[in-house]
Coordinates of C-alpha atoms and ligand atoms in Angstrom, one line a residue:
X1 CA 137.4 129.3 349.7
X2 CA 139.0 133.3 350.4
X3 CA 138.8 134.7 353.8
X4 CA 140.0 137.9 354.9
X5 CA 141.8 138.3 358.3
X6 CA 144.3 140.6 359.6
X7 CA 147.6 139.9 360.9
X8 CA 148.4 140.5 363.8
X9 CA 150.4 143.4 363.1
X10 CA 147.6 144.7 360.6
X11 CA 145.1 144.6 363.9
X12 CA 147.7 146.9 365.4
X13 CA 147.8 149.1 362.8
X14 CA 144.5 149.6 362.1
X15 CA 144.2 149.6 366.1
X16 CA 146.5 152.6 366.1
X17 CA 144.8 154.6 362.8
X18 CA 141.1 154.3 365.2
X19 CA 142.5 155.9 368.3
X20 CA 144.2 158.3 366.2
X21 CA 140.8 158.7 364.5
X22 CA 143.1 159.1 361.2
X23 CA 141.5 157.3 357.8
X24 CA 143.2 154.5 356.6
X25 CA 143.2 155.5 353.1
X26 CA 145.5 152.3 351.6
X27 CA 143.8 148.9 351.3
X28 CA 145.9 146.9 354.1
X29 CA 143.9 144.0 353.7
X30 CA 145.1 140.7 353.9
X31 CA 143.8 138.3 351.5
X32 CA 144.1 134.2 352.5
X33 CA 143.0 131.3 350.2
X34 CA 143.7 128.3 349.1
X35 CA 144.4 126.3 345.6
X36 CA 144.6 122.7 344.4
X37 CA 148.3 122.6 343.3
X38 CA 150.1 119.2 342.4
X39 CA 147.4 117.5 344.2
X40 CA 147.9 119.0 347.4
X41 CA 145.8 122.1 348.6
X42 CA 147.9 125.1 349.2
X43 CA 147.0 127.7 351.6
X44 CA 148.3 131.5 351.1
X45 CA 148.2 135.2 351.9
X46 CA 148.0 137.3 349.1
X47 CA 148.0 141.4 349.5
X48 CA 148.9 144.6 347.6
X49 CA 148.2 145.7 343.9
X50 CA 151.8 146.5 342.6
X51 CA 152.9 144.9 339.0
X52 CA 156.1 143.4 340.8
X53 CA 154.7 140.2 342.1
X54 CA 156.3 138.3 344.9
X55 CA 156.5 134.7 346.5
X56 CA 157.6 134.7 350.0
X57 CA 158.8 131.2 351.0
X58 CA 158.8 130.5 355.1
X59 CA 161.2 128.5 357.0
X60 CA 161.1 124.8 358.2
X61 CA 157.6 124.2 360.0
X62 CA 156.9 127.6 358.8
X63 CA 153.9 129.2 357.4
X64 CA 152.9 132.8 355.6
X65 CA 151.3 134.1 358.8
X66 CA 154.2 133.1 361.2
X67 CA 157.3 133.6 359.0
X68 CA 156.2 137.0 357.4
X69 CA 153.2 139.2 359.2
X70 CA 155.9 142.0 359.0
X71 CA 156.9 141.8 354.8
X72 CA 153.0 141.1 354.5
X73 CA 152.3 144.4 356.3
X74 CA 155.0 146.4 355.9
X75 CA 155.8 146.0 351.6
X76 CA 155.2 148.1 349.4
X77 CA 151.3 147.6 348.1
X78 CA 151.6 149.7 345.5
X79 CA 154.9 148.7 344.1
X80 CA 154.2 145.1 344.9
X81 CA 151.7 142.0 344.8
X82 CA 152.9 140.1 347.6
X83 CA 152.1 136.6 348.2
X84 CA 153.2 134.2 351.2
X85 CA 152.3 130.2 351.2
X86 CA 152.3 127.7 353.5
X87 CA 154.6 125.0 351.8
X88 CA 153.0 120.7 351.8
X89 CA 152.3 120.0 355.7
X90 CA 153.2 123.3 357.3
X91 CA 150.9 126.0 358.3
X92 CA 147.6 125.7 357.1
X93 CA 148.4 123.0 354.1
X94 CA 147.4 120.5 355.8
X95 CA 146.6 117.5 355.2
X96 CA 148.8 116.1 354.0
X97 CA 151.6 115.2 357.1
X98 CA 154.8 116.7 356.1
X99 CA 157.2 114.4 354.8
X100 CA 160.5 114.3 354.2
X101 CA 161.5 112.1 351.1
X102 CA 165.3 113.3 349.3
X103 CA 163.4 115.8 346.9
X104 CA 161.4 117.7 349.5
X105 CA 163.1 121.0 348.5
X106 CA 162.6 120.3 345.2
X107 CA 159.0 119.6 345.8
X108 CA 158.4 122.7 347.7
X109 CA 160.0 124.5 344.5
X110 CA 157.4 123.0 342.1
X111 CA 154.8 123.8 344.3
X112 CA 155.5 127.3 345.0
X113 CA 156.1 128.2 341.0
X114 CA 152.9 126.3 340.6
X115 CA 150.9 128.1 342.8
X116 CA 152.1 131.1 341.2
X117 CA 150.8 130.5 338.0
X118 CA 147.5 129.4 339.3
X119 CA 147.1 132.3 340.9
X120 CA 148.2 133.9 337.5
X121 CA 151.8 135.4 337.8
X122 CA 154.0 134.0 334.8
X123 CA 157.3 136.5 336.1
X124 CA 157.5 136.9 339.9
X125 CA 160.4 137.4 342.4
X126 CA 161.4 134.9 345.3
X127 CA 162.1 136.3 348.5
X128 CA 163.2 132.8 350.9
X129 CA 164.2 132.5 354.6
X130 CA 166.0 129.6 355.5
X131 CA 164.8 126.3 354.4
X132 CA 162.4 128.6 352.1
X133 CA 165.9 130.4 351.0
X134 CA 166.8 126.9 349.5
X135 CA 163.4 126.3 347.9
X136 CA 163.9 129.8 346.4
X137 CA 167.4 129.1 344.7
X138 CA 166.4 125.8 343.2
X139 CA 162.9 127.2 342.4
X140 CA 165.3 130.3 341.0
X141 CA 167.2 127.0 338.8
X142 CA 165.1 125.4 337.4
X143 CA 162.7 127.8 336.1
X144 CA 164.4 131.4 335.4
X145 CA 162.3 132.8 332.5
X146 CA 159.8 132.9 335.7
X147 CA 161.7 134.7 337.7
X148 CA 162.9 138.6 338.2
X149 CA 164.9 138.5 341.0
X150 CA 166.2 136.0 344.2
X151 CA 166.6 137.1 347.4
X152 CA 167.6 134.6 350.0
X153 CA 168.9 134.8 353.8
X154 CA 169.8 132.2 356.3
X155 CA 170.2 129.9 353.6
X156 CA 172.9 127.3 352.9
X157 CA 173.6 125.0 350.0
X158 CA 175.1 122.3 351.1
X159 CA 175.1 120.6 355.3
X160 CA 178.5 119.9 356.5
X161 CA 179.5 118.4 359.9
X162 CA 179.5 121.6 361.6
X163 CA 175.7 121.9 360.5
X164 CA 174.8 118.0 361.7
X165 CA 176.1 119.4 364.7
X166 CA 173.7 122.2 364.8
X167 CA 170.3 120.7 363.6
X168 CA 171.1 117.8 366.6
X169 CA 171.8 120.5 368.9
X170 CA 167.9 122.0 368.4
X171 CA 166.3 118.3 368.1
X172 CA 164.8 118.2 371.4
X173 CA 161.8 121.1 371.1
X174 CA 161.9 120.6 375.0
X175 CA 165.1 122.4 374.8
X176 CA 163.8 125.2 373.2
X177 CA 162.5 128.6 374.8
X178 CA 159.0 129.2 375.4
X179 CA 159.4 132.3 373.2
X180 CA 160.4 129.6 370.3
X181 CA 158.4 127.0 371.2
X182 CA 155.0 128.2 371.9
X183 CA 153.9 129.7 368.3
X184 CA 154.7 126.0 367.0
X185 CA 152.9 124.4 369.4
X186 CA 150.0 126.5 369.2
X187 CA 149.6 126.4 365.1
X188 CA 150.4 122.6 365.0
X189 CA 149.8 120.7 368.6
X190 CA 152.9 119.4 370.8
X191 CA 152.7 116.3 369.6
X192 CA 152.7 117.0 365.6
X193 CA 155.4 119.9 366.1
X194 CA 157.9 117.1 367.9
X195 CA 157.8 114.7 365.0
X196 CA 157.6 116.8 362.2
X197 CA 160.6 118.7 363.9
X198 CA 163.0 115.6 364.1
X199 CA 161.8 114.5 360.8
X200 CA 163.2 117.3 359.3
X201 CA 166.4 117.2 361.1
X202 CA 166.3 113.2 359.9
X203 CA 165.2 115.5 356.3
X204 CA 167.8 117.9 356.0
X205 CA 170.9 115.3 357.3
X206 CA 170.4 112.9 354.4
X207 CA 171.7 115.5 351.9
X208 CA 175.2 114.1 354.0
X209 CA 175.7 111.6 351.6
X210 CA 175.8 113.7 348.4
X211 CA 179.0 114.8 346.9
X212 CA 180.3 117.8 349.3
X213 CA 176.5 117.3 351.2
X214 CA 175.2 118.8 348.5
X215 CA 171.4 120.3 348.4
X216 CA 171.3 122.6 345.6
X217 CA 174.9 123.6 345.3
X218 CA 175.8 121.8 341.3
X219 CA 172.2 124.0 340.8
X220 CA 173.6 127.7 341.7
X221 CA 175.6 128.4 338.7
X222 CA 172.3 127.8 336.9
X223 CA 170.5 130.6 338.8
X224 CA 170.6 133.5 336.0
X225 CA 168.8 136.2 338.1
X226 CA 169.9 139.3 340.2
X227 CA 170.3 137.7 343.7
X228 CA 170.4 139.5 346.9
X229 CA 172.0 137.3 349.8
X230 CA 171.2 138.6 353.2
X231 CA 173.3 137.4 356.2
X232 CA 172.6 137.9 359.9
X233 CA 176.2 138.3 361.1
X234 CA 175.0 136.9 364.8
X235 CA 173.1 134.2 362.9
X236 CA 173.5 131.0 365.4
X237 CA 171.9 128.8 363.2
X238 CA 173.8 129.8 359.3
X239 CA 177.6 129.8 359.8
X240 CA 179.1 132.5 357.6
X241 CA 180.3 129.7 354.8
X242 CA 177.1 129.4 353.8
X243 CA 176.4 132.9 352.3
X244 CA 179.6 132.8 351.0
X245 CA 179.4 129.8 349.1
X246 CA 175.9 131.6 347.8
X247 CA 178.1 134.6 346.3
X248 CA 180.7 132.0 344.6
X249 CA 178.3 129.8 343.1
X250 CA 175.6 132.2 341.6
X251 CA 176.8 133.8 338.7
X252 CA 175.2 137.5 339.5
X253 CA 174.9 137.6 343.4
X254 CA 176.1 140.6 346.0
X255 CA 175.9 140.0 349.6
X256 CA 174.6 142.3 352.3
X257 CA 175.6 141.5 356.2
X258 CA 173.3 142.9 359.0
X259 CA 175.8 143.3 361.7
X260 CA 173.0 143.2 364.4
X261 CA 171.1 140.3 362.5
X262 CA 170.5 136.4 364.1
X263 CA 168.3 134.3 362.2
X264 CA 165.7 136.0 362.2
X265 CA 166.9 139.3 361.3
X266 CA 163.8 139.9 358.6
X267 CA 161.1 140.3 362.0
X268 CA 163.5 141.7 364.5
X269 CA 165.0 144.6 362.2
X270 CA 161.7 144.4 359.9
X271 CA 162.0 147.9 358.3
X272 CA 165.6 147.7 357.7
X273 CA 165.3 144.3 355.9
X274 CA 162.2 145.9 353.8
X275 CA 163.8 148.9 352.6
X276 CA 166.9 146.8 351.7
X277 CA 165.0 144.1 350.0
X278 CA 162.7 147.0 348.1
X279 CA 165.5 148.9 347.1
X280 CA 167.2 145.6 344.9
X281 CA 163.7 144.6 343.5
X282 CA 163.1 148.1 342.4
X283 CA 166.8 148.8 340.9
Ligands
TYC301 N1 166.6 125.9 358.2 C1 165.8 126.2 359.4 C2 164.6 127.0 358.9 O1 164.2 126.9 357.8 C3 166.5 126.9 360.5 C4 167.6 126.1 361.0 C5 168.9 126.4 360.6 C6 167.4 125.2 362.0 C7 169.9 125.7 361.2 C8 168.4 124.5 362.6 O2 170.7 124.1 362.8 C9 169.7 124.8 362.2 N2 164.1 127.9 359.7

Protein backbone atom coordinates (compact mmCIF):
# COMPACT_ATOMS: atom_id res chain seq x y z
CA UNK A 1 0.00 0.00 0.00
CA UNK A 2 1.63 3.96 -0.84
CA UNK A 3 0.03 6.87 0.65
CA UNK A 4 1.08 10.34 0.29
CA UNK A 5 1.00 12.71 3.40
CA UNK A 6 2.85 15.69 4.29
CA UNK A 7 4.95 16.29 7.20
CA UNK A 8 4.29 18.49 9.27
CA UNK A 9 6.84 20.81 8.29
CA UNK A 10 5.87 20.16 4.45
CA UNK A 11 2.08 21.44 5.60
CA UNK A 12 3.94 24.54 6.70
CA UNK A 13 5.73 25.02 3.78
CA UNK A 14 3.27 24.57 1.37
CA UNK A 15 1.07 26.65 3.95
CA UNK A 16 3.51 29.52 3.53
CA UNK A 17 3.96 29.17 -0.61
CA UNK A 18 -0.35 29.69 -0.67
CA UNK A 19 -0.46 32.86 1.26
CA UNK A 20 2.44 34.02 -0.57
CA UNK A 21 0.49 32.89 -3.63
CA UNK A 22 4.14 31.78 -4.93
CA UNK A 23 4.15 28.26 -7.09
CA UNK A 24 5.70 25.53 -5.59
CA UNK A 25 7.62 24.48 -8.57
CA UNK A 26 9.79 21.36 -6.80
CA UNK A 27 7.93 18.15 -5.97
CA UNK A 28 8.03 18.26 -2.03
CA UNK A 29 6.03 15.34 -1.73
CA UNK A 30 6.38 12.88 0.66
CA UNK A 31 6.04 9.41 -0.36
CA UNK A 32 5.17 6.52 2.68
CA UNK A 33 4.88 2.78 2.09
CA UNK A 34 5.47 -0.18 3.25
CA UNK A 35 7.47 -3.65 2.21
CA UNK A 36 7.66 -7.25 3.44
CA UNK A 37 11.33 -7.37 4.54
CA UNK A 38 12.79 -10.44 6.66
CA UNK A 39 9.29 -11.28 7.35
CA UNK A 40 8.39 -8.29 9.03
CA UNK A 41 6.54 -5.31 7.22
CA UNK A 42 8.55 -2.23 7.09
CA UNK A 43 6.96 1.09 6.98
CA UNK A 44 8.99 4.15 5.23
CA UNK A 45 9.15 7.65 3.80
CA UNK A 46 10.71 7.88 0.67
CA UNK A 47 11.12 11.55 -1.23
CA UNK A 48 13.35 13.37 -3.75
CA UNK A 49 14.78 12.20 -7.20
CA UNK A 50 18.64 12.65 -6.80
CA UNK A 51 21.09 9.60 -7.87
CA UNK A 52 22.68 9.77 -4.30
CA UNK A 53 20.31 7.54 -2.34
CA UNK A 54 19.99 7.71 1.41
CA UNK A 55 18.77 5.60 4.51
CA UNK A 56 18.03 7.61 7.48
CA UNK A 57 17.94 5.40 10.58
CA UNK A 58 15.80 7.02 13.70
CA UNK A 59 16.64 6.75 17.30
CA UNK A 60 15.29 4.21 20.01
CA UNK A 61 11.34 4.22 19.81
CA UNK A 62 11.89 6.26 16.88
CA UNK A 63 10.28 6.42 13.60
CA UNK A 64 10.94 8.39 9.94
CA UNK A 65 8.18 10.90 10.70
CA UNK A 66 9.31 11.75 14.27
CA UNK A 67 13.13 11.46 14.01
CA UNK A 68 13.57 13.25 10.61
CA UNK A 69 10.47 15.70 9.21
CA UNK A 70 13.30 18.26 8.97
CA UNK A 71 16.23 16.02 6.65
CA UNK A 72 12.95 14.64 4.89
CA UNK A 73 11.99 18.32 3.97
CA UNK A 74 14.84 20.15 4.02
CA UNK A 75 17.53 17.66 1.69
CA UNK A 76 18.40 18.17 -1.25
CA UNK A 77 15.69 16.47 -3.77
CA UNK A 78 17.61 16.87 -6.58
CA UNK A 79 20.86 15.77 -5.31
CA UNK A 80 19.37 13.08 -3.24
CA UNK A 81 16.71 10.11 -2.89
CA UNK A 82 16.11 10.14 0.60
CA UNK A 83 14.52 7.46 2.51
CA UNK A 84 13.54 7.19 6.34
CA UNK A 85 12.20 3.76 7.97
CA UNK A 86 10.61 2.85 10.87
CA UNK A 87 12.92 0.08 12.24
CA UNK A 88 10.90 -3.74 13.75
CA UNK A 89 8.20 -2.34 16.48
CA UNK A 90 8.79 1.35 16.28
CA UNK A 91 6.69 3.80 14.41
CA UNK A 92 4.46 2.46 12.07
CA UNK A 93 6.22 -1.23 11.85
CA UNK A 94 4.06 -2.62 13.83
CA UNK A 95 3.23 -5.54 14.58
CA UNK A 96 5.43 -7.06 15.56
CA UNK A 97 6.15 -5.73 19.54
CA UNK A 98 9.65 -4.54 19.70
CA UNK A 99 11.91 -6.77 21.27
CA UNK A 100 15.00 -6.69 22.53
CA UNK A 101 17.05 -10.06 22.10
CA UNK A 102 21.36 -9.42 22.09
CA UNK A 103 21.35 -8.93 18.19
CA UNK A 104 18.67 -6.25 17.88
CA UNK A 105 21.14 -3.78 16.37
CA UNK A 106 22.27 -6.18 14.17
CA UNK A 107 18.79 -6.94 13.23
CA UNK A 108 17.86 -3.48 12.55
CA UNK A 109 21.10 -3.43 10.17
CA UNK A 110 19.80 -6.33 8.05
CA UNK A 111 16.59 -4.89 7.84
CA UNK A 112 17.42 -1.52 6.86
CA UNK A 113 20.06 -2.83 3.93
CA UNK A 114 17.24 -5.07 3.01
CA UNK A 115 14.76 -2.64 2.64
CA UNK A 116 17.00 -0.87 0.54
CA UNK A 117 17.40 -3.23 -2.00
CA UNK A 118 13.81 -4.00 -2.17
CA UNK A 119 13.10 -0.72 -2.82
CA UNK A 120 16.06 -1.08 -5.43
CA UNK A 121 19.17 0.90 -4.21
CA UNK A 122 22.35 -1.53 -4.46
CA UNK A 123 24.91 1.70 -3.26
CA UNK A 124 23.24 4.10 -0.79
CA UNK A 125 24.58 6.26 2.24
CA UNK A 126 23.62 5.88 6.00
CA UNK A 127 22.84 8.80 7.79
CA UNK A 128 22.02 7.37 11.87
CA UNK A 129 21.05 9.21 15.07
CA UNK A 130 21.64 7.53 18.10
CA UNK A 131 20.52 4.01 18.50
CA UNK A 132 20.06 4.34 14.51
CA UNK A 133 23.88 5.78 14.49
CA UNK A 134 24.86 2.16 15.81
CA UNK A 135 22.56 0.36 13.33
CA UNK A 136 24.32 2.57 10.66
CA UNK A 137 28.07 1.61 11.66
CA UNK A 138 27.43 -2.16 11.85
CA UNK A 139 25.03 -1.86 8.77
CA UNK A 140 28.25 0.31 7.40
CA UNK A 141 30.45 -3.31 8.61
CA UNK A 142 29.10 -5.77 7.43
CA UNK A 143 28.10 -4.75 4.03
CA UNK A 144 30.45 -1.90 2.46
CA UNK A 145 30.38 -2.62 -1.24
CA UNK A 146 26.63 -1.14 -0.33
CA UNK A 147 27.60 1.70 1.00
CA UNK A 148 28.96 5.34 -0.07
CA UNK A 149 29.29 7.09 2.88
CA UNK A 150 28.39 6.91 7.05
CA UNK A 151 27.33 9.60 8.87
CA UNK A 152 26.50 9.06 12.45
CA UNK A 153 25.74 11.37 15.68
CA UNK A 154 24.90 10.70 19.21
CA UNK A 155 26.21 7.33 18.74
CA UNK A 156 28.43 5.24 20.98
CA UNK A 157 30.05 1.86 20.58
CA UNK A 158 30.32 0.44 23.48
CA UNK A 159 27.98 1.28 27.24
CA UNK A 160 30.17 1.81 30.13
CA UNK A 161 29.13 2.52 33.81
CA UNK A 162 28.82 6.09 33.24
CA UNK A 163 26.17 5.16 30.45
CA UNK A 164 24.14 2.47 32.84
CA UNK A 165 24.02 5.37 34.85
CA UNK A 166 22.40 7.48 32.21
CA UNK A 167 19.87 5.02 30.53
CA UNK A 168 18.54 4.36 34.57
CA UNK A 169 18.50 7.94 35.03
CA UNK A 170 15.61 8.37 31.97
CA UNK A 171 13.83 4.84 32.86
CA UNK A 172 10.85 6.29 34.40
CA UNK A 173 8.95 8.15 31.24
CA UNK A 174 6.96 9.80 34.22
CA UNK A 175 10.13 11.73 34.73
CA UNK A 176 10.29 12.98 31.46
CA UNK A 177 8.95 16.45 30.16
CA UNK A 178 5.71 16.73 28.51
CA UNK A 179 7.63 18.22 25.58
CA UNK A 180 9.54 14.59 25.43
CA UNK A 181 6.93 12.59 26.46
CA UNK A 182 3.92 13.46 24.63
CA UNK A 183 5.03 12.64 20.83
CA UNK A 184 5.72 9.05 22.26
CA UNK A 185 2.73 8.68 23.82
CA UNK A 186 0.70 9.93 21.21
CA UNK A 187 2.39 7.53 18.22
CA UNK A 188 2.43 4.53 20.52
CA UNK A 189 -0.17 4.74 23.74
CA UNK A 190 1.22 5.31 27.46
CA UNK A 191 1.08 2.03 28.15
CA UNK A 192 3.23 0.50 25.05
CA UNK A 193 5.68 3.56 25.21
CA UNK A 194 6.51 2.55 29.11
CA UNK A 195 7.51 -1.02 28.35
CA UNK A 196 9.00 -0.82 25.26
CA UNK A 197 11.06 2.13 26.94
CA UNK A 198 12.46 0.04 29.87
CA UNK A 199 12.95 -2.85 27.61
CA UNK A 200 15.30 -1.07 25.79
CA UNK A 201 17.16 0.24 28.65
CA UNK A 202 16.94 -3.76 29.94
CA UNK A 203 18.24 -3.92 25.67
CA UNK A 204 20.97 -1.66 25.55
CA UNK A 205 22.52 -2.70 29.34
CA UNK A 206 23.21 -6.30 28.32
CA UNK A 207 25.87 -5.25 25.88
CA UNK A 208 27.61 -4.85 29.85
CA UNK A 209 28.86 -8.13 29.71
CA UNK A 210 30.86 -8.05 26.50
CA UNK A 211 34.56 -7.43 26.49
CA UNK A 212 34.91 -3.50 27.20
CA UNK A 213 30.65 -3.49 26.85
CA UNK A 214 31.19 -3.83 23.57
CA UNK A 215 28.21 -3.19 20.82
CA UNK A 216 29.88 -2.83 17.64
CA UNK A 217 33.22 -1.55 18.66
CA UNK A 218 35.74 -5.06 17.35
CA UNK A 219 33.26 -4.03 14.06
CA UNK A 220 34.60 -0.26 13.46
CA UNK A 221 37.93 -1.01 11.94
CA UNK A 222 35.85 -2.97 9.36
CA UNK A 223 33.87 0.14 8.33
CA UNK A 224 35.81 1.12 4.91
CA UNK A 225 33.71 4.21 4.05
CA UNK A 226 34.12 8.04 4.47
CA UNK A 227 32.43 8.60 7.82
CA UNK A 228 31.25 11.87 9.14
CA UNK A 229 30.84 11.83 13.12
CA UNK A 230 28.70 14.56 14.37
CA UNK A 231 28.78 15.49 18.15
CA UNK A 232 26.48 17.81 20.04
CA UNK A 233 29.02 19.27 22.49
CA UNK A 234 25.91 19.93 25.14
CA UNK A 235 24.77 16.33 24.30
CA UNK A 236 23.37 15.05 27.97
CA UNK A 237 22.71 11.80 26.77
CA UNK A 238 26.45 10.92 24.52
CA UNK A 239 29.42 11.71 26.78
CA UNK A 240 32.19 13.00 24.55
CA UNK A 241 34.21 9.32 24.70
CA UNK A 242 31.91 8.06 22.62
CA UNK A 243 32.64 10.11 19.31
CA UNK A 244 35.98 9.85 20.14
CA UNK A 245 36.21 6.27 20.29
CA UNK A 246 34.24 6.51 16.71
CA UNK A 247 37.31 8.56 15.17
CA UNK A 248 39.96 5.90 16.65
CA UNK A 249 38.26 2.88 15.58
CA UNK A 250 37.06 3.70 11.94
CA UNK A 251 39.78 3.73 9.72
CA UNK A 252 38.63 6.96 7.51
CA UNK A 253 36.56 9.04 10.01
CA UNK A 254 36.74 13.12 10.75
CA UNK A 255 34.68 14.53 13.50
CA UNK A 256 32.60 17.67 13.55
CA UNK A 257 31.43 19.25 17.16
CA UNK A 258 28.34 21.56 17.16
CA UNK A 259 29.15 23.71 20.05
CA UNK A 260 25.43 24.66 20.58
CA UNK A 261 24.29 20.89 19.83
CA UNK A 262 22.31 18.47 22.67
CA UNK A 263 21.03 15.34 21.42
CA UNK A 264 19.11 16.39 19.15
CA UNK A 265 21.12 18.83 17.41
CA UNK A 266 19.94 17.45 13.70
CA UNK A 267 15.96 19.22 14.48
CA UNK A 268 17.04 22.05 16.70
CA UNK A 269 19.91 23.47 14.29
CA UNK A 270 18.21 21.61 11.12
CA UNK A 271 19.83 23.67 8.38
CA UNK A 272 23.21 23.74 9.90
CA UNK A 273 23.29 19.93 10.26
CA UNK A 274 21.92 19.69 6.44
CA UNK A 275 24.36 21.75 4.91
CA UNK A 276 27.15 19.99 6.86
CA UNK A 277 25.84 16.59 6.21
CA UNK A 278 25.35 17.60 2.17
CA UNK A 279 28.54 19.12 1.90
CA UNK A 280 30.52 15.47 2.99
CA UNK A 281 28.03 13.29 0.79
CA UNK A 282 28.67 15.55 -2.11
CA UNK A 283 32.69 15.87 -1.69
N1 LIG B 1 20.19 6.00 22.26
C1 LIG B 1 18.96 6.74 22.46
C2 LIG B 1 18.35 7.02 21.11
O1 LIG B 1 18.52 6.25 20.22
C3 LIG B 1 19.15 8.01 23.19
C4 LIG B 1 19.68 7.84 24.54
C5 LIG B 1 21.02 7.99 24.79
C6 LIG B 1 18.83 7.57 25.58
C7 LIG B 1 21.52 7.89 26.07
C8 LIG B 1 19.30 7.46 26.85
O2 LIG B 1 21.08 7.54 28.35
C9 LIG B 1 20.62 7.63 27.09
N2 LIG B 1 17.62 8.10 20.92
Amino acid sequence: MVVFFWTQGLRTLQNAAHRSSKRVSYCTAVQAGKKSVNGVELCYQQTGTGDHALLLMPGALGSGETDFGPQLKGLDKKRFTVVAFDPRGYGSSRPPNRDFPSDFFHRDAQDGLHLMQVLGFSRFSLLGWSDGGITGLIASALSPANIRKLVVWGSNAYVSQEDIAIYNSVRDVSRWSERMRSPMEVMYGAEYFRNTWSAWVDGISQFTHNPQGSICLELLPQISCPTLVVHGQKDPMVPSFHPQALLQHIPNARLHVMAEGKHNLHLRFAAEFNRLVEDFLLE
